[in-house]
Amino acid sequence: MNLFAQQLINGIFIGSVYGLFAIGYTLVFGVLDILNLAHAAVFTLGGLVALWLVQSAEMSIWVAFPLATLFSGILGLIINAVAFVPLRHRPDTYFSGLISSIALAIVFESAAIGIFGARTVRFPISTIAVHIWQIAGVTITSLQIEIVMIAACLMAGLTRFLRRSRSGKAIRAVAENERAARLLGVHVDGIIAFTFFISSALGGAAGILFGLYFGALSPDMGRSIELKGLAVIVLGGMGSIPGAIIGGIAFGLSEVLTVAISGTSNLRDAVAFTVLFAILLLRPSGLFGRRQIRET
Amino acid sequence: AAPAWAAMPEAKIGIVFSMTGGAASYGATQKHGAQLAVDEINAAAGDKGVHIKPYFDDDASTPQQGINVFKKFINSDHVSAIIGPTLSDTAQVTDRIAQAGSVPVLGVSNTAQGITEIGNYVFRDSLTEAVVVPNTIRTAKEKFGISKVSILYGNDGAFTKAGYDAFKKALTDEKITILSEQTFAKGDRDFSPQLTEIKSQSPDAIVVSALVEEASGIVSQARQLGIPASVPIIGGNGFNSPSLIKNAGSAAEGVLIGAAWSSTASNPLNQKFVKDYTAKYGNPPDQFAAQAYAGVYIVYDAIQKAGAPFKPAKIRDALAGIKNLDSVLGKFSFTSGRDADYKPVLQEVKNGKFVVVGE
Amino acid sequence: MIPMDLNHIFTQFYAVYGSLINFIGINSLLAISLYVTLSAGQLSLGNAAFAGIGGYTAGILTMYLNVPYIVALFAAALMSGAIAMILGFPVLRLRGVFLAIATLAFGEVVRILAINLQITGGAEGLTPIPDKTQAWMIFTALALTGYFMAVLRRSRIGWSFASIREDETAAKAMGINTTWYKTLAFTIGAMIAGLAGAMSAHLNYIITPGEFGFSAAVQLLIFNIVGGTRVWYGPILGAALLTALPEILRGFGVTAGPVRMGVNGFILLMVILFLPNGLVSLFSHNKD
Amino acid sequence: MALLEIRSIIRMFGGLCALNGVDFSVEEGEIHGLIGPNGAGKTTLLNILSGMAPPSSGQVQFAGRDIHALPAYQVASLGVARTFQNIRLFPAMTCLENVIAGQHLTASRPLLPRLLQLPSAWRLDHEYEKDARSTLARVGLENRARVRAQSLSYGERRRLEIARALAARPRLLLLDEPVAGMRQGEVTQVAELIRILAGEGMTILLIEHNMSFVMTLCSRITVLNFGQVIATGTPDTVSRHPHVIEAYLGVDKSS
Amino acid sequence: MMLEVNHLTVTYGPIEAVHDVSLNVESGAIVTLIGPNGAGKTTLLNALSGVIPVRGGNILFNGQDITRMSPHRRVAEGIIQVPEGRLVLAGMTVRENLEIGAYRRPKSGIAADIARMQERFPILKDRIEAPAGSLSGGEQQMLAIARGLMAHPKLLLLDEPSLGLAPLVVQMVFDIVTELRQNGLTILLVEQNARQSLAVSDNAYVIESGAIVLEGPAAKLRSDPAVIRTYLGQGL
Ligand SMILES: Nc1ncnc2c1ncn2[C@@H]1O[C@H](COP(=O)(O)OP(=O)(O)OP(=O)(O)O)[C@@H](O)[C@H]1O
Ligand SMILES: Nc1ncnc2c1ncn2[C@@H]1O[C@H](COP(=O)(O)OP(=O)(O)OP(=O)(O)O)[C@@H](O)[C@H]1O
Ligand SMILES: [Mg+2]
Ligand SMILES: [Mg+2]
């Protein structure tokens, strides 16, 4: 029983990490209807820059965290300006944006290798105090709780922001129909840039938390989470913030439960992706996806 | 006119590692090791001695790029010998090209089975897990009285899979019970589900086949999840890197590592290498660097024996004849099957250092 | 004297770049395999997995069963095609990125199976696969598929694909059995991919699960977009440029490692930004 | 037996009953109008007739065959073509290509002669293209053949949609607001075209809010309100029907 | 003069869709623009809204040159367009559509305005929480008009407002237009229904192939034989 409880906690935790990564991802996806495949690179760079600030600039993590998050947000603005704005009005913008963001991701990753080296690095042990609790044989760390809390707060806050606030509605309006939004007085280009900023800042923050928790940062760390992040936002329903978190947790749980139930992890990813596959067949627009509106 | 090398004999060597892609972190230290050796050799050769002209290249961690690089080395650069590539997958393909082109190739990190069986031009100085592991398990059993273990390994990479095979065989040979086998994938950062499962089985030890990127995470998360320090973690070549200690910190204490090289081995060549490398690059070397460094010296030895004009075939013969060469790895020979033949070491992490605890 | 020299230069060139040329051929075939599905408006990220299925099928047949190579090639194409057809009916109900992810998930499952199965050689891959692929085979296959695609455009199938790509609902209303045509596109694509995978396995001596993961799938899309998706030779141009790019950069003395990777990415970015219709716009004068 | 028989069609969207037991029939060769207030269920009914969406219950018979359970492409292959209220063209194709794509059911393009590059394939292409051009000419778009559909104006798009539907040479043509966005002169042209088509034996069911168009063109009209038929008959009877005036027409102030 | 358009030229690539058009809209007036399909009416309105670039000429709004002003600032200035083809935000609810309509104006009074719109178009009341994309064509058109009014425009550009509306509702829309004018709103109207639009307008322009071919007081144009022939007709 303890074992099972521990696995559930593991699943919720790793799922929240996926979700954190996916929130920013899905935000841009929802607005522009294009995938920003440089998101994983921002995730990586956010973590690496925070590490650099802590290690080389000898800052406290509490200073480095917001600075690196800000830096990631600015990367988002750069991605938008370089990889998306020039393509905005091309007929193939969907695919070309996909590719240009990959191209930029390659440039970012090579820059990361060039600047930080290819090896895995970690935050100094003293960066953040971690408490470990053993409750009834179940291990929980303070960092885990913090990460799950942050994910939950972000989900609630962002959802509310999108539903209620003026800018949130403007973001959704741009997502629905850019031309209409423009005619209604929405500063579309500004809203898009703003969305990229928020999205990338979130991506960078996720990278920092990831690095803090797992104690491992490397220039290619975005790669392994990229695919899962993609799976998660589709599972949750594109553009849906609760979907991203809940999809993340669902994905995390399916991974962990495979291990718990089968006792071996050989098929962990296979099961996770099969579940994704099955859910898509049952609910073609994901768990929380927008319902198909009439076409005729 | 007389060729340039008549005055200053120069042997061309192609050196290819994964500078980008999934194995980039290993390729980076390999290149450092090789570069250091080349610089030392060329400095020592002075005006008269045989120089090495290195052609460095990147296989981007993929077989296709590896093939292109090998073809270029052989047909365009006309190198006399090749060192690399980083990954066994790639070597499976590229070494056949070297074989077909009759250019000797020395793998310095390929550990998969069957690589040297490709042909008589294919060598390696990397001890395979199959050589290192039995010794590790035997010593560990004697020392800790281990009778039941859980295994955790990466099942999607040739290196970690080969390590697993070797561990499994050694454990069976030693009649140690395997409680469960868990796997992970390249790039995984979270190992808590597997470790939770393992914890629940209360093994005497955890046997792990992983490269250092994942190994550090596994070691620290195992301790974080409350697997007591009295349950040792046993790893292979992949663990043998200073980053393990750097990244896992105190959790790394007590980890047992069977490896092909030890940074603390008393061998003076080795001590000098560790010192020079650390001075030059600011980081202590890992096993990848050491094997690459040794590889350049091994090839250089063969080159000198073969002599100008450095015909690949003659270098091959000289390589095959290497016996008890002094190297950072120890007294180095090739087996008749062109695999490395020297003594592995068993190390333990103590007070943040690798300490040799047996052979 | 001169002909001999030319001959020498040619053999020399082929010795150095022969395998590069072969890879261009194989990658072009893979790119076209995706082009087929794209031309029906479906983004499949499963084609790399179909190449893997083809590669393993053919490899197992020639290695263990001594099946003649040509038969193995056909078997590979058929196997990939059959799986695509079975997969297609449920999956092709999905649209856009949902389809892409479902096919990607399929690819991941195939990859993980290949890692865990005995017959595929697990993580170490299937090796040594006999070396049977020759340049002429690759380029004959490429020429035939290229021709097929060029001609298909003006056929009933081609028009149906185009209609579905433009507006699936309207296509249905015009009497087009969209499910069938989408499955057809998916299947043809998978067959071409399977063939390419089989040829690649018999060129490289080995096939490993790592070869057809996410990045391989995306790479095929990159070939298509960089080359241009308006005409059948677009994907070929894209595959040729991007496959040769590392070699070209090497020729210009761009050092190995992160710098080359960065320059690679930068060039990719430039092509996307400044050639709106891909490389084909350099060759066709059809302006918009 | 009428060409199209619609019996007790009900269509629910969640709790909303868009069609609530609709019955009427369309005779072969007639021009039948379908009118009613916004949201009455006209487009929903058209979707059901063309197989784009199944009814919640009820039957549709076309030429004696039940078609309410058939997928859209099969309904189309029986000879039913339609246009869309919110215009669904193939945006990146030219006008000519849109019409050629619309020939799916009528053009045979065998693959083999094409693969062998036989002249017959080219001849067919040529023929079909000529057909398409004359179809474009029927809706007055002959000089826009090479223009992409996405750069047409609203009214031109409507006409191109009609042309594309005609390319299928349907027995029954369903038009959803064919003259929306057209001026009087243009409306007259479309009305003329529809009359000619009916004269050629085509049956037409059309939805329209342009009353002078409907009243002068249709031989019979069915009026829907809240998903139910409130009147059906000749333009004269319908336009005098008090329910219809109250729910739909109102009292025309401008005349 | 509220709106002054001088020698305006708009192109799509090589095609000139609007050619050297000059027109004026006086404050508080209703001006109708009529012309055949493809004449350039929508193009002209889009140029006024700033969503497509202008090739030549200029646009003055209350004396201020807005030719290069970005669309959202024009909206802030009070120029609102109800676009052709509705462009409702399909996935957002009817209420959210209306709220977004008021994006550029102060928050106060939005709820009251929504209530007023629901009164005008009862259907919007019934479906207030439904996604706009599920509405019927005509219902969406009503929503688009209501959404435009939510902005409290100074100059309202209406592109075919009666498109797809039932006769009763068309009547209502024209009633609203007259009512708005009484409240001092200025309107530039593009309408298929030339007869009715000329009836409520002060001035009118006829545009053909991108150029103004006729202009004058609406009453005068209503009796122009050419206009009668092509735009008013006698029914069929
Ligand atoms: N997919 C759907 N989901 C929810 N409601 C729908 C859907 N489709 C139609 N409706 C509703 O059903 C009713 C009928 O819609 P329909 O489009 O058939 O009307 P219509 O008669 O064509 O109106 P109009 O003349 O305005 O085009 C409307 O109230 C509409 O909101
Ligand atoms: N995006 C575009 N690209 C190229 N040409 C266009 C584009 N939009 C419109 N046009 C062309 O510009 C001309 C004017 O179009 P516009 O939409 O302004 O006409 P309109 O007067 O509004 O017609 P309608 O009454 O049919 O709505 C037309 O010839 C049309 O084909
Ligand atoms: Mg309708
Ligand atoms: Mg218009």
CSV table of C-alpha atoms in Angstrom, one decimal, chain D residues 21 23 28-29 59 89 110-111 120 133 142-143 150 196 211-212 219 246:
chain,number,residue,atom,x,y,z
D,21,GLY,CA,-40.6,16.7,-37.0
D,23,ASP,CA,-42.1,16.6,-43.3
D,28,GLU,CA,-38.5,16.1,-59.6
D,29,GLY,CA,-37.7,19.2,-61.7
D,59,GLN,CA,-36.1,9.5,-42.7
D,89,LEU,CA,-14.1,26.7,-51.3
D,110,PRO,CA,-7.9,6.2,-65.3
D,111,LEU,CA,-4.5,5.9,-63.8
D,120,SER,CA,-5.8,9.7,-74.2
D,133,ARG,CA,-14.4,26.6,-68.2
D,142,GLU,CA,-14.9,33.0,-67.0
D,143,ASN,CA,-12.4,35.7,-66.8
D,150,GLN,CA,-9.0,33.1,-51.7
D,196,ILE,CA,-32.1,27.3,-67.0
D,211,MET,CA,-37.8,37.5,-51.0
D,212,SER,CA,-38.2,38.8,-54.5
D,219,SER,CA,-42.6,27.0,-57.8
D,246,GLU,CA,-45.9,37.3,-38.6
